[in-house]
Every structure is written in structure tokens, then in C-alpha cells.
PDB file of C-alpha atoms in Angstrom:
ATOM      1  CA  UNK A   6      -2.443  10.480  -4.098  1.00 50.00           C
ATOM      2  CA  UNK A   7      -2.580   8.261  -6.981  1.00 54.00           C
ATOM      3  CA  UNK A   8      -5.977   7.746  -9.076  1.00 53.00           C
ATOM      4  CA  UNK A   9      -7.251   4.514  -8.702  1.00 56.00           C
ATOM      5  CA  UNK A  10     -10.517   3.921  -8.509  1.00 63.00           C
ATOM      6  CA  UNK A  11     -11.851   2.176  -5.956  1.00 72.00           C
ATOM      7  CA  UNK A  12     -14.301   2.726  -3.725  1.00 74.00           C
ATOM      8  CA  UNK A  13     -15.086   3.234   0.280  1.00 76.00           C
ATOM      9  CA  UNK A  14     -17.227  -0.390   0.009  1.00 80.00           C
ATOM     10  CA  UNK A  15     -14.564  -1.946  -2.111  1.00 82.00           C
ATOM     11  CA  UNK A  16     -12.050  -0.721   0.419  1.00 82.00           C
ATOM     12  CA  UNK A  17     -13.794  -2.169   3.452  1.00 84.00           C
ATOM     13  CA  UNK A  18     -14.088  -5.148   1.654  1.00 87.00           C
ATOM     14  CA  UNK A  19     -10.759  -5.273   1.083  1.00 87.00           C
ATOM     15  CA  UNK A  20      -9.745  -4.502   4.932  1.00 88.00           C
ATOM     16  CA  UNK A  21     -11.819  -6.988   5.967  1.00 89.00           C
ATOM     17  CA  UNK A  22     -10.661  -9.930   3.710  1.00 88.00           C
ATOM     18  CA  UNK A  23      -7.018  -9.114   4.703  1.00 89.00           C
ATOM     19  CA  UNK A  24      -8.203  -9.640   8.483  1.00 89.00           C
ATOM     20  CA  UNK A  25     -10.040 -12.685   7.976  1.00 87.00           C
ATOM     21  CA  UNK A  26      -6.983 -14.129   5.994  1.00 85.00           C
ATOM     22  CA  UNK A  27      -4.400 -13.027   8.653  1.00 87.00           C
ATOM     23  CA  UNK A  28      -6.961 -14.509  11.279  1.00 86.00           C
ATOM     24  CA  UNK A  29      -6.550 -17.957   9.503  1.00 83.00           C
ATOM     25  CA  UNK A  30      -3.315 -18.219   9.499  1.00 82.00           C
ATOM     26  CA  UNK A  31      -3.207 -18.446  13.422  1.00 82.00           C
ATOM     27  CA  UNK A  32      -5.824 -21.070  13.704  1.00 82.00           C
ATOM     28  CA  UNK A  33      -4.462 -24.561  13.692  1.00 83.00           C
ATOM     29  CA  UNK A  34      -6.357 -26.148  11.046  1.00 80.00           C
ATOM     30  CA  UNK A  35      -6.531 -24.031   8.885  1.00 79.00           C
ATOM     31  CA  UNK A  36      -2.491 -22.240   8.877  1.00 75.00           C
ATOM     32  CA  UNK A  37      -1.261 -25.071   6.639  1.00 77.00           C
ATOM     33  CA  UNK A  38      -4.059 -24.490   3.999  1.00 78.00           C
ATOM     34  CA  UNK A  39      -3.083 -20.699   4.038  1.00 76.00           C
ATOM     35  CA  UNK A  40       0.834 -20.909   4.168  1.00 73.00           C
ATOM     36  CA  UNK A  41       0.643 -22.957   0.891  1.00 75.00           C
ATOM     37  CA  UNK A  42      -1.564 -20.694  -0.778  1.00 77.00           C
ATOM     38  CA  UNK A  43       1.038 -17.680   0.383  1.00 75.00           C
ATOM     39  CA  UNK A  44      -2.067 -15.362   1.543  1.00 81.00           C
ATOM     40  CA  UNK A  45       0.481 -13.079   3.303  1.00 82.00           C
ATOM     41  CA  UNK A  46       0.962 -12.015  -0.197  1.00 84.00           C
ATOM     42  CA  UNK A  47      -2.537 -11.338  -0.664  1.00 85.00           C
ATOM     43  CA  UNK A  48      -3.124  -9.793   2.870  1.00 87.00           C
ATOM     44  CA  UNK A  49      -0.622  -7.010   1.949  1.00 88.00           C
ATOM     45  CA  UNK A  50      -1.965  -5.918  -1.447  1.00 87.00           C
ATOM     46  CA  UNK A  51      -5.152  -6.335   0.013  1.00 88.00           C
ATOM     47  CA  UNK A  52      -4.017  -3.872   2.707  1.00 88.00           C
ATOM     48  CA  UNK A  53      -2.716  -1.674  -0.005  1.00 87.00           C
ATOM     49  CA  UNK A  54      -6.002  -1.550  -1.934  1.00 86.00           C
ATOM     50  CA  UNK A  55      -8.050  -0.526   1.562  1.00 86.00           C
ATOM     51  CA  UNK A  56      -5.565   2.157   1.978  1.00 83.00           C
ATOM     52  CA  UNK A  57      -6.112   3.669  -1.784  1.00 82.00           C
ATOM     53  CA  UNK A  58      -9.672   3.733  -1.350  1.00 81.00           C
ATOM     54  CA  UNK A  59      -9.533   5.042   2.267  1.00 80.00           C
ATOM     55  CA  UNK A  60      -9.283   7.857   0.373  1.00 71.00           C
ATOM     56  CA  UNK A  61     -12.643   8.172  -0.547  1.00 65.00           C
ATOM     57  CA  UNK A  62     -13.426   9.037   3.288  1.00 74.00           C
ATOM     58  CA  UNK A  63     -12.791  12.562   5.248  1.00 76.00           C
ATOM     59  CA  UNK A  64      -9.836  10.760   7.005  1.00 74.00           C
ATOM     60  CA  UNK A  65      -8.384   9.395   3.827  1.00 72.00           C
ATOM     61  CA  UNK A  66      -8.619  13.461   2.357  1.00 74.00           C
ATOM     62  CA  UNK A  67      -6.766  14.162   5.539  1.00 80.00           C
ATOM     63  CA  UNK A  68      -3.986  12.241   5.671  1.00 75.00           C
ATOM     64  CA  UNK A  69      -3.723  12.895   1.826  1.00 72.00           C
ATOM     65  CA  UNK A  70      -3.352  16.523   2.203  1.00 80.00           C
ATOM     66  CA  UNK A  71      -0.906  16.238   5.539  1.00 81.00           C
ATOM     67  CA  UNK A  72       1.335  14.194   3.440  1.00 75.00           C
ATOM     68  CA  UNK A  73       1.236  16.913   0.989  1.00 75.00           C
ATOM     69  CA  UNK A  74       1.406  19.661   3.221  1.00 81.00           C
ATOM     70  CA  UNK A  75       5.085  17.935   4.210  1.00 76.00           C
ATOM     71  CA  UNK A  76       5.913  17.222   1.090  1.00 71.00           C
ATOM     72  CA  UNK A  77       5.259  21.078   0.007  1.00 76.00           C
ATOM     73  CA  UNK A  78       7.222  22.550   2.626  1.00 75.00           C
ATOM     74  CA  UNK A  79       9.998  20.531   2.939  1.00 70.00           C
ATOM     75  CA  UNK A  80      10.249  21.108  -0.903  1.00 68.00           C
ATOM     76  CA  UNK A  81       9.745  25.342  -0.510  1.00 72.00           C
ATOM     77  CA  UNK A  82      11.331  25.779   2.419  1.00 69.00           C
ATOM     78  CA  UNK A  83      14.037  23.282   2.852  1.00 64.00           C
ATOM     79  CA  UNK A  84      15.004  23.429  -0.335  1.00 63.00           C
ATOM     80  CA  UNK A  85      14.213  21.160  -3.424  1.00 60.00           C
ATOM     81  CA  UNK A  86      17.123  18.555  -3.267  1.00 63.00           C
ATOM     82  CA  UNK A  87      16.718  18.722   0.822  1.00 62.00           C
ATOM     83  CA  UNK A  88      12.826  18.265  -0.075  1.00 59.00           C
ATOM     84  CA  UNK A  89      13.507  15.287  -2.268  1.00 66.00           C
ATOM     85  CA  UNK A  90      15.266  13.700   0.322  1.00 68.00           C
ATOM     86  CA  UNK A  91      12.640  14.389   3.586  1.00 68.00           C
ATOM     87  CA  UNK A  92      10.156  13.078   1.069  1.00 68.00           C
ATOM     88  CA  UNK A  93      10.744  11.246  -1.956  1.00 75.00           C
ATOM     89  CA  UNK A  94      13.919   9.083  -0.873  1.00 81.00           C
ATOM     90  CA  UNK A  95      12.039   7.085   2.009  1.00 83.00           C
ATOM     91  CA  UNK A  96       9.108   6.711  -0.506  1.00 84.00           C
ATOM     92  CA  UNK A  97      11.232   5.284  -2.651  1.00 86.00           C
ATOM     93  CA  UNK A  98      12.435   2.852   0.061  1.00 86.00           C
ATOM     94  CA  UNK A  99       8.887   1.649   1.393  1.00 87.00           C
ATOM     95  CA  UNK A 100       8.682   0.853  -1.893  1.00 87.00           C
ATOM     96  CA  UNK A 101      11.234  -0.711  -2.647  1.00 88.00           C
ATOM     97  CA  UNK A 102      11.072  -2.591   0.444  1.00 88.00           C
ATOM     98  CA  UNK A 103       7.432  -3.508   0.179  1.00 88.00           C
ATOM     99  CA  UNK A 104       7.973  -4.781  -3.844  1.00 87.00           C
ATOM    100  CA  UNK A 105      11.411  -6.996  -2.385  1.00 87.00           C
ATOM    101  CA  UNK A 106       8.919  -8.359   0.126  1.00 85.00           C
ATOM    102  CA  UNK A 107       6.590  -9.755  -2.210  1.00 84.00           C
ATOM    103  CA  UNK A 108       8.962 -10.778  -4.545  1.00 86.00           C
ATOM    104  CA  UNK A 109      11.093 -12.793  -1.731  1.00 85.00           C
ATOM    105  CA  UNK A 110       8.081 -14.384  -0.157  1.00 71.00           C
ATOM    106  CA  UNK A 111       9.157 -12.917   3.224  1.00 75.00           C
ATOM    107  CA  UNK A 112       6.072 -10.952   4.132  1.00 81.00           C
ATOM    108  CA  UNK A 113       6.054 -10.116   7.923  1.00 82.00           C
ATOM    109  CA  UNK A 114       3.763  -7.377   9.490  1.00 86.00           C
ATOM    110  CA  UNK A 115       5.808  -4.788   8.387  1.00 86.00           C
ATOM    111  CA  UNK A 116       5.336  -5.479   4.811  1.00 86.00           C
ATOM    112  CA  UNK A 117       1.448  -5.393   5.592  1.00 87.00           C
ATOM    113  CA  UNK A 118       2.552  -1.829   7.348  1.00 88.00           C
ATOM    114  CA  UNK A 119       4.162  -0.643   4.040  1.00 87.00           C
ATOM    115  CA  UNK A 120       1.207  -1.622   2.169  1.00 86.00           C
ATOM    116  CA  UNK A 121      -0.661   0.384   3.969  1.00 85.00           C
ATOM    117  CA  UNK A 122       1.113   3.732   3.620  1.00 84.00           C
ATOM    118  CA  UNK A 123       2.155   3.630   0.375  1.00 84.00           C
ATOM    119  CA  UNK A 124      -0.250   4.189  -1.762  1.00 82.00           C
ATOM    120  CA  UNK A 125      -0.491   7.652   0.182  1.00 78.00           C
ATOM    121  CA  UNK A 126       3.594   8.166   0.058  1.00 79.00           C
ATOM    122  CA  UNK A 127       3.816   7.196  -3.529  1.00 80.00           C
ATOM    123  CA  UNK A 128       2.722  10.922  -4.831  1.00 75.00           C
ATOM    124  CA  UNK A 129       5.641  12.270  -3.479  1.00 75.00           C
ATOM    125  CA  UNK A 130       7.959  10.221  -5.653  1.00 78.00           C
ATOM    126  CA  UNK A 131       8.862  13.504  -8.294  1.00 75.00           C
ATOM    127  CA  UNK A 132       9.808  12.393 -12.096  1.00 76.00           C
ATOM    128  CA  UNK A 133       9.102   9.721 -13.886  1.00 83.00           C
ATOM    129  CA  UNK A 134      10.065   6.670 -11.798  1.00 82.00           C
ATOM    130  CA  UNK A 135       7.250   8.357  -9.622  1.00 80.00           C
ATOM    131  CA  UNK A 136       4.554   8.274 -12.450  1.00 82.00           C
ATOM    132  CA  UNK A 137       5.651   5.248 -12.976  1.00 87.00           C
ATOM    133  CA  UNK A 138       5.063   3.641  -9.632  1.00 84.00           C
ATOM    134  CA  UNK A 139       1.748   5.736  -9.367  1.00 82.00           C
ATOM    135  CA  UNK A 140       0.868   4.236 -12.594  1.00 84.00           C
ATOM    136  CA  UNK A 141       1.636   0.924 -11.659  1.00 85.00           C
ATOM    137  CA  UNK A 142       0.442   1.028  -8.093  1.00 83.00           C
ATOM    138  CA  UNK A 143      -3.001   2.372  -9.643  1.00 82.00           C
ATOM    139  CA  UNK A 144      -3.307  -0.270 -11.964  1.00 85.00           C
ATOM    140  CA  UNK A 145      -2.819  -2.623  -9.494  1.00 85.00           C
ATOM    141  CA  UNK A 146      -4.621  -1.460  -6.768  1.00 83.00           C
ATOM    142  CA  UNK A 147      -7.931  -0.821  -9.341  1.00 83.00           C
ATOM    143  CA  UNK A 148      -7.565  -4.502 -10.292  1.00 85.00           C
ATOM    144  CA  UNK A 149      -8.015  -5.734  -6.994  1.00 86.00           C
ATOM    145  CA  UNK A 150     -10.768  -3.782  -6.253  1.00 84.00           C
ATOM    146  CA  UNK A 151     -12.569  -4.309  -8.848  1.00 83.00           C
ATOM    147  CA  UNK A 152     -12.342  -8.489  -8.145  1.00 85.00           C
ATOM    148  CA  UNK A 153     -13.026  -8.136  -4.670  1.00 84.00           C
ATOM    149  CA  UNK A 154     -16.376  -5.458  -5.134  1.00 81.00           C
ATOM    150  CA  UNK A 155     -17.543  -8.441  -7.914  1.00 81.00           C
ATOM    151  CA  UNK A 156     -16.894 -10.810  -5.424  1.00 81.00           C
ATOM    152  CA  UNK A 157     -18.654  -9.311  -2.875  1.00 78.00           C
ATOM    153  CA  UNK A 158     -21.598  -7.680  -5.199  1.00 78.00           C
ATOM    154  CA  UNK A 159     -20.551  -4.792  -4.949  1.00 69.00           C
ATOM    155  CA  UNK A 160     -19.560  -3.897  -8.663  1.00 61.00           C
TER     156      UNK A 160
END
């Protein structure tokens, strides 16, 4: 899992900013407001920051370690190369696919999806392009916290 720090309260803030921004999209008034401001940008790093700090809870240590527990055996006893490719090839694609999303300004639910799992997926990137997207997704994911707990109070 990558090492941000953020915590459970930061998290939930998080969560529950990205729902009230999703929410306003749908209400009449209020959609034309958000789609200028591109808060479907927003909802999924949002999203992304709850996950990381989901971690903090006994059902973020969970899925953690199942994700690792895959990730070990399909790299002992499938093989490496085999492992790299259960594992570390369709991290490489939510992440690819989540970054192109952001980039593109077409975020749709299952960019918000993406955002969700990745920071959990994103340890089993091997090398350096995975320390780098740890590193990066880390940074990014702390930042946000850290403005939305000082937002809320909660730094």
C-alpha cells in the first residue's frame, strides 16, 4: 500500500465531500455551477484520497493484505513474469486509465471506480515506474488530505 498519510477522519471527510459534489451535479440548479468548475475531477481524487486512508481501518488492512496475498502467489507460484502480468499489468492500466481520464476531462463513474482501487493496486506495480507512481500517488493523495482535514478542522 503506498504511505501517505492521511487519516480515518480525513478519509471520511473526503468520502463525504465526493458525495455531496456528485449529489450536486444532479440537482438542477446547481449542475451548471458544478460542470464549469469540473468537480468530477475533484470527486475522483477525492475518492482516491478516502480509499488511501481507508487504510487506517480493519477493512482497509484487509483488503491491503488480500491484494498482497494475490500479488505473492501469483508471483511464487505462477511464476514471476506470469505474476507480473496477473498483477502489475492491469495496475498499470487502472492507472493509466484513471490519469487519461483526468487529463481528457472525460470522468464518468468508472474513473471515480478507478480512483477508488488504486491506491490499493498501485503496490503491486514492481520497479521503478511503480515507486514512482507510489511516490506520486502519495504525494498527491497526502496533499488532499491535508486541505480537506484543515478545511474541516480536523488538522
Amino acid at each position: 500500500m503506498i504511505e501517505a498519510t492521511v487519516s480515518a477522519a480525513a478519509g471520511g471527510a473526503c468520502a463525504g465531500s465526493a458525495a455531496l459534489l456528485y449529489y450536486a451535479e444532479k440537482l438542477p440548479g446547481l449542475n451548471k455551477v458544478t460542470n464549469k468548475l469540473h468537480t468530477d475531477r475533484a470527486q475522483a481524487i477525492l475518492i482516491a484520497t478516502a480509499s488511501a486512508a481507508m487504510v487506517a481501518t480493519p477493512a482497509g488492512l484487509w483488503w491491503n493484505e488480500t491484494v498482497n496475498t494475490i500479488n505473492t502467489w501469483a508471483t511464487s507460484s505462477i511464476g514471476e513474469w506470469t505474476g507480473l502480468i496477473v498483477t502489475g499489468f492491469p495496475a498499470l492500466a487502472v492507472t493509466f486509465v484513471f490519469v487519461n481520464d483526468l487529463v481528457t476531462r472525460k470522468v464518468e463513474m468508472r474513473t471515480r471506480i478507478l480512483g477508488a482501487i488504486l491506491p490499493v493496486l498501485a503496490s503491486t506495480i514492481p520497479g521503478p515506474i511503480g515507486g514512482f507512481i507510489q511516490s506520486s500517488l502519495a504525494w498527491v493523495v497526502t496533499t488532499v488530505g491535508r486541505l480537506v482535514a484543515g478545511a474541516f478542522g480536523l488538522a
